XYZ file of C-alpha atoms in Angstrom:
427
model
C -5.529 -7.299 32.377
C -4.680 -8.503 29.402
C -1.907 -10.938 29.071
C -0.136 -10.583 25.935
C 2.301 -13.140 26.352
C -0.080 -16.017 26.709
C 0.032 -18.377 23.807
C -2.529 -17.402 22.498
C -1.769 -14.021 22.044
C 1.446 -14.984 20.864
C 0.665 -17.592 18.098
C -1.786 -14.663 16.975
C 0.965 -12.224 16.507
C 3.145 -14.696 14.705
C 0.239 -15.447 12.456
C -0.035 -12.347 11.648
C 3.519 -11.872 11.030
C 3.277 -14.642 8.890
C -0.340 -13.337 6.744
C 1.951 -9.852 6.394
C 4.416 -11.396 4.373
C 2.743 -13.553 2.544
C -0.351 -10.593 1.322
C 2.651 -8.486 0.223
C 4.530 -11.233 -2.283
C 1.191 -11.581 -3.699
C 1.215 -7.405 -3.884
C 4.814 -7.471 -5.053
C 3.488 -10.055 -8.212
C 0.654 -7.491 -9.159
C 2.629 -4.112 -9.115
C 5.350 -2.478 -10.763
C 7.326 -4.454 -13.379
C 5.172 -7.693 -13.127
C 2.059 -5.913 -13.708
C 3.891 -3.445 -16.287
C 4.840 -6.418 -18.547
C 1.527 -8.046 -18.421
C -0.410 -4.711 -19.495
C 2.210 -4.186 -21.853
C 1.672 -7.427 -23.590
C -2.123 -6.717 -23.731
C -1.478 -3.444 -25.563
C -2.474 -0.954 -22.887
C -1.176 2.292 -22.994
C 1.374 3.666 -20.760
C -1.210 6.184 -18.803
C -3.934 3.634 -18.614
C -0.920 1.429 -17.307
C -0.426 4.046 -14.161
C -4.209 4.539 -13.987
C -4.805 0.747 -13.535
C -1.956 0.659 -11.006
C -3.452 3.172 -8.726
C -6.755 1.276 -8.204
C -5.246 0.519 -5.111
C -6.510 4.485 -4.111
C -9.997 4.222 -5.952
C -10.304 0.588 -3.920
C -9.725 2.548 -0.739
C -13.287 4.222 -1.147
C -15.052 0.536 -0.203
C -14.302 1.256 2.848
C -16.252 3.616 4.188
C -18.452 0.070 3.737
C -16.683 -1.093 6.522
C -18.677 1.154 9.032
C -21.946 -0.909 8.067
C -19.850 -4.375 8.414
C -18.591 -3.407 11.740
C -21.945 -2.851 13.118
C -23.525 -5.758 12.053
C -22.951 -8.852 14.067
C -20.892 -10.967 11.679
C -17.954 -12.771 12.894
C -15.028 -11.254 11.657
C -12.246 -14.050 11.346
C -15.012 -15.727 8.644
C -15.237 -12.681 7.237
C -11.782 -11.636 6.428
C -10.947 -15.285 5.275
C -13.738 -14.960 2.751
C -13.233 -11.685 1.550
C -9.119 -11.596 1.332
C -9.359 -15.039 -0.172
C -11.692 -14.166 -2.987
C -9.585 -10.640 -3.419
C -6.690 -12.758 -4.118
C -8.035 -15.348 -6.903
C -8.985 -12.122 -8.654
C -5.067 -10.920 -9.105
C -4.402 -14.455 -10.079
C -6.833 -14.088 -12.863
C -5.106 -10.890 -13.960
C -2.391 -13.313 -15.412
C -4.888 -15.421 -16.840
C -6.332 -13.207 -19.049
C -3.704 -13.571 -21.787
C -5.249 -16.948 -22.722
C -8.374 -15.891 -23.174
C -9.708 -15.616 -26.722
C -11.019 -12.141 -26.661
C -10.249 -8.811 -28.214
C -8.300 -6.112 -26.617
C -11.031 -3.905 -25.156
C -12.405 -6.809 -23.762
C -8.713 -8.189 -21.948
C -8.457 -3.972 -21.100
C -12.194 -4.329 -19.403
C -11.433 -7.490 -17.935
C -8.116 -6.019 -16.289
C -9.729 -3.412 -15.039
C -12.484 -5.701 -13.615
C -10.414 -7.988 -11.538
C -7.955 -4.991 -10.329
C -10.905 -3.052 -9.038
C -12.958 -6.784 -7.658
C -9.564 -7.351 -6.233
C -8.707 -4.451 -4.133
C -12.073 -3.716 -3.529
C -12.453 -6.907 -1.758
C -9.400 -6.778 0.522
C -10.213 -2.962 1.565
C -13.320 -3.631 2.432
C -12.079 -5.710 5.108
C -8.578 -3.930 5.897
C -9.395 -1.336 8.807
C -11.491 -4.024 10.128
C -9.006 -6.373 10.038
C -6.111 -4.116 11.584
C -7.964 -3.571 14.601
C -8.382 -7.051 14.998
C -5.148 -8.740 14.358
C -3.375 -5.473 15.975
C -5.769 -6.095 19.459
C -3.276 -8.969 20.166
C -0.007 -6.194 20.282
C 0.879 -4.799 23.550
C -0.076 -1.003 22.546
C 3.652 0.166 23.947
C 5.214 -1.811 21.614
C 2.902 -1.152 18.489
C 5.299 1.042 16.447
C 8.105 -1.745 17.110
C 6.046 -5.032 16.462
C 5.209 -3.403 13.016
C 8.537 -2.912 12.481
C 9.572 -7.064 12.968
C 6.519 -7.481 11.115
C 7.818 -5.311 7.992
C 11.658 -6.290 8.402
C 10.399 -10.425 7.750
C 7.846 -9.229 4.726
C 10.700 -7.274 2.984
C 13.740 -10.289 4.114
C 11.435 -12.787 2.470
C 10.101 -10.335 -0.394
C 13.710 -10.123 -1.581
C 14.295 -13.613 -2.033
C 10.873 -13.884 -3.809
C 11.115 -11.079 -6.162
C 14.554 -12.064 -7.048
C 13.449 -15.494 -7.722
C 10.246 -14.347 -9.597
C 11.843 -11.782 -11.705
C 14.802 -14.549 -12.598
C 12.149 -16.588 -13.514
C 9.847 -14.674 -15.778
C 13.119 -13.381 -17.692
C 13.913 -16.495 -18.160
C 10.266 -17.754 -19.753
C 10.745 -14.044 -22.030
C 14.062 -15.188 -23.334
C 12.948 -18.592 -24.166
C 10.106 -16.532 -26.259
C 7.183 -17.721 -24.280
C 5.846 -14.523 -22.402
C 2.898 -16.664 -22.066
C 4.836 -19.077 -19.588
C 5.834 -16.331 -17.484
C 2.385 -15.731 -16.982
C 0.876 -18.787 -16.033
C 3.918 -19.000 -13.700
C 2.659 -16.047 -12.017
C -0.958 -17.401 -11.667
C 0.362 -20.645 -10.169
C 2.897 -18.705 -7.523
C -0.440 -16.400 -6.595
C -2.526 -19.428 -5.821
C 0.037 -21.339 -3.533
C 0.127 -17.572 -2.086
C -3.510 -17.562 -1.552
C -3.162 -21.331 -0.069
C -0.559 -20.134 2.741
C -2.743 -16.580 3.492
C -5.837 -18.828 4.395
C -4.051 -20.791 6.315
C -2.039 -18.223 8.415
C -5.405 -16.278 9.162
C -7.015 -19.274 10.102
C -4.414 -19.493 12.806
C -4.885 -15.979 14.716
C -7.435 -16.230 17.878
C -10.714 -15.677 16.601
C -13.102 -12.392 18.099
C -14.657 -12.432 21.310
C -18.356 -12.073 20.241
C -20.468 -8.884 21.248
C -22.986 -9.855 23.647
C -26.350 -10.425 22.586
C -27.881 -7.397 24.105
C -25.048 -4.636 24.029
C -26.282 -1.716 22.748
C -24.739 0.163 19.918
C -24.408 3.844 19.129
C -26.732 4.585 16.297
C -24.691 5.264 12.651
C -25.211 8.802 12.682
C -23.570 9.530 16.305
C -20.692 7.008 15.380
C -19.860 9.165 12.194
C -20.784 12.741 14.032
C -18.270 12.116 16.807
C -15.351 10.774 14.339
C -16.060 13.466 11.926
C -16.568 15.806 14.833
C -13.160 15.748 16.073
C -11.021 18.305 15.059
C -7.807 16.387 15.493
C -8.922 13.190 13.144
C -9.660 16.182 10.501
C -6.372 17.369 10.131
C -5.221 13.599 9.960
C -7.901 13.273 6.986
C -6.602 16.536 5.191
C -2.853 15.101 5.781
C -3.693 11.545 4.351
C -5.681 13.688 1.181
C -1.975 15.541 1.055
C -0.151 12.162 0.768
C -2.422 9.932 -1.288
C -2.544 12.912 -3.969
C 1.705 13.333 -3.856
C 2.494 9.696 -3.870
C 0.060 8.882 -6.492
C 0.517 11.746 -8.834
C 3.664 9.535 -9.673
C 4.615 6.187 -8.180
C 1.903 4.605 -10.522
C 3.872 5.170 -13.438
C 6.930 4.490 -12.482
C 7.092 0.433 -13.488
C 6.638 0.941 -16.885
C 8.911 3.797 -17.232
C 11.773 1.662 -15.662
C 11.101 -1.416 -18.462
C 10.035 0.926 -21.185
C 11.789 4.202 -21.349
C 14.606 3.636 -19.256
C 14.661 -0.543 -20.551
C 15.567 -1.959 -17.750
C 14.893 -5.805 -17.306
C 12.702 -7.247 -14.415
C 15.120 -9.106 -13.083
C 17.162 -6.018 -12.644
C 14.506 -4.259 -11.205
C 13.979 -6.788 -8.929
C 17.490 -6.861 -7.799
C 17.323 -2.754 -7.827
C 14.691 -3.687 -5.463
C 16.039 -6.046 -2.974
C 18.775 -3.186 -2.490
C 16.103 -0.823 -1.792
C 14.310 -3.415 0.837
C 18.017 -4.177 2.609
C 18.127 -0.348 3.143
C 14.709 -0.244 4.434
C 14.896 -3.276 6.335
C 18.157 -1.804 8.111
C 15.926 1.486 9.405
C 12.684 0.159 10.190
C 13.488 -1.089 13.837
C 14.766 2.495 14.580
C 12.079 4.013 13.197
C 9.827 2.080 14.783
C 11.253 2.708 18.343
C 11.248 6.411 17.241
C 7.807 6.569 16.331
C 6.864 4.684 19.592
C 9.260 7.314 21.731
C 8.638 10.538 19.707
C 5.386 9.801 18.086
C 3.767 8.604 14.801
C 3.258 11.930 13.382
C 7.326 12.631 14.133
C 8.109 9.689 12.385
C 5.934 10.107 9.308
C 7.025 13.335 9.224
C 10.902 12.126 9.102
C 9.719 9.487 6.605
C 8.076 12.165 3.863
C 11.655 14.152 4.429
C 13.117 11.377 2.689
C 10.292 10.711 -0.026
C 10.920 14.094 -0.841
C 14.220 13.415 -1.586
C 13.516 10.914 -3.713
C 10.863 12.447 -6.000
C 13.761 15.076 -6.512
C 16.024 12.656 -7.558
C 13.710 11.411 -9.722
C 13.039 14.438 -11.780
C 16.847 13.943 -12.713
C 16.277 10.367 -13.988
C 16.659 10.073 -18.112
C 17.979 7.007 -20.138
C 21.438 8.682 -19.956
C 21.250 9.243 -16.397
C 19.325 5.685 -16.042
C 21.285 4.606 -12.538
C 19.830 7.427 -10.658
C 16.633 5.152 -10.381
C 18.661 3.064 -8.227
C 19.003 6.356 -6.074
C 15.395 6.814 -6.493
C 13.852 3.116 -5.358
C 16.221 2.953 -2.393
C 15.231 6.459 -1.059
C 11.616 5.991 -1.687
C 11.511 2.324 -0.139
C 13.224 3.484 2.946
C 10.976 6.537 3.783
C 7.928 4.179 3.364
C 9.539 2.785 6.651
C 8.692 5.918 8.558
C 4.851 6.542 6.159
C 3.214 3.041 6.199
C 2.786 1.821 9.383
C 2.720 5.335 11.398
C 0.023 6.673 8.839
C -2.455 3.582 9.589
C -1.133 3.812 13.429
C -1.386 7.412 13.855
C -4.952 7.206 14.174
C -5.081 5.722 17.116
C -3.111 8.944 18.629
C -6.378 10.873 18.009
C -9.229 8.746 17.621
C -10.930 6.964 20.938
C -10.085 3.219 20.172
C -13.798 2.105 20.150
C -14.127 4.226 16.857
C -10.722 2.996 15.250
C -12.167 0.942 12.728
C -14.626 3.343 11.304
C -12.106 6.773 11.194
C -9.557 4.317 9.595
C -12.506 3.950 6.990
C -13.369 7.452 6.256
C -9.421 8.725 6.362
C -9.124 5.612 3.711
C -11.735 6.608 1.723
C -11.264 9.985 1.343
C -7.750 9.732 0.520
C -8.437 7.110 -1.628
C -10.658 9.112 -3.736
C -7.933 12.025 -3.869
C -5.486 9.686 -4.985
C -7.341 8.360 -7.517
C -7.861 12.156 -9.293
C -4.540 12.329 -8.978
C -3.454 9.387 -11.175
C -6.619 10.107 -13.635
C -4.982 13.946 -13.926
C -1.174 12.735 -13.889
C -2.546 9.935 -16.742
C -3.269 13.387 -19.044
C -0.175 14.983 -17.666
C 2.120 11.764 -19.115
C 0.134 11.028 -22.476
C 0.223 14.881 -23.349
C 4.170 14.626 -22.854
C 4.141 12.116 -24.552
C 2.293 13.295 -27.446
C 4.494 15.985 -27.465
C 7.525 14.234 -28.370
C 8.343 13.899 -24.970
C 8.975 17.543 -24.824
C 7.883 20.284 -22.154
C 8.630 24.112 -23.982
C 10.603 23.039 -26.204
C 12.510 21.179 -23.133
C 13.562 17.530 -23.444
C 11.191 15.754 -20.584
C 9.865 12.296 -19.452
C 6.496 12.050 -18.844
C 7.503 10.821 -15.215
C 10.078 13.493 -14.496
C 7.132 16.242 -14.934
C 5.014 13.815 -12.332
C 7.751 13.448 -9.890
C 8.470 17.302 -9.417
C 4.594 17.639 -8.978
C 5.014 14.848 -6.141
C 8.172 16.520 -4.167
C 6.247 19.898 -4.359
C 3.318 18.503 -2.564
C 5.409 16.660 -0.435
C 7.064 19.441 1.001
C 3.587 20.934 1.340
C 2.730 18.216 3.565
C 5.404 18.395 5.216
C 4.937 22.070 6.263
C 1.469 21.028 7.889
C 2.489 17.628 9.635
C 5.078 20.101 11.367
C 2.589 23.035 11.650
C -0.643 21.425 12.768
C -0.599 17.759 13.206
C 2.127 17.698 15.563
C 0.739 20.121 18.011
C -2.225 18.293 18.672
C -2.656 16.303 21.601
C -1.842 12.620 21.546
C -4.002 10.044 22.909
C -2.601 7.239 24.626
C -4.303 3.807 24.143
């Protein structure tokens, strides 16, 4: 019988919660308006900016190799510490690229390499880390714990991004955009130190006995892929990654360039959206624990669909609609983010969780990145046509949001008619 209230388990949950907050702060500095400012300064096109912002989906592909790592007799804690720390260093390197005495082509190449390596290092151990850290959480309260963890990250993130956005704007007002990039690099370095400390405080994983027999890799993959319920979860993941990365990766540059909103204003909008998300997060957690992760995910999808629909009507003259879009999309993630991870527990045997999550993320990532490539071409086409489609004035992001909206509606139907009718495993 596991004592989830023991000092070691309580400390591990607290450290895991703190680490997720720190990791969230780092992610805020390498996405949306902050990343858009850097890429714009380097002279990278809007379409390529959206694709680079969506590289996270391509990095998901690397998770397939975690199947090999989990089978090796490597200490999980040491592995996570090493790769997570290195990945954050590459995120920091992004903001040092403007100081390098190289041409535009080389800078663009370095941005692509840094983003890919950073996300590859992080997502190589994501499913391994998730299973290890969640082993200290009572399965009957997994949804509620995820919600609490998310609330803490969001609350800290609001204060953090407001301060960072204000600092970046002040550097720009002083005519020192390079100073802003140096500030962001130093901030990520400090966060990386905190990230290392919090992971170090989590209880070490129990090693397998040396004489323990393992199922063959072929048998493991066969058992996972042969699971019909899990195959349906993979399809669900494909539709969701395709839907959101068809437009979300292109919104940072849309806000700061087309809608002409300052970085600080973007962060204030994000703070308001995160407050709304935080207000419903615990309710979503309890709802998912009580009804099912699939039901919680579906509810989040309805809100996401509304967000994309609102963005279809967002232009420079109706720029204020971006506030409603941001609020709705952030609220939707209270239902989609954690449930997209936790839903694997509902349909896959516990001993295959790491491998199953890796396969799901890999396949979904491929489709998500493919969607961003196609969306980038559509965006470029609309912009080259003078922001018009069939003679109708239209920003490319409006068209991309319409496609995302239709894809989410298809996913809602699939979740309702297929996913929610499957037998749930309680573990």
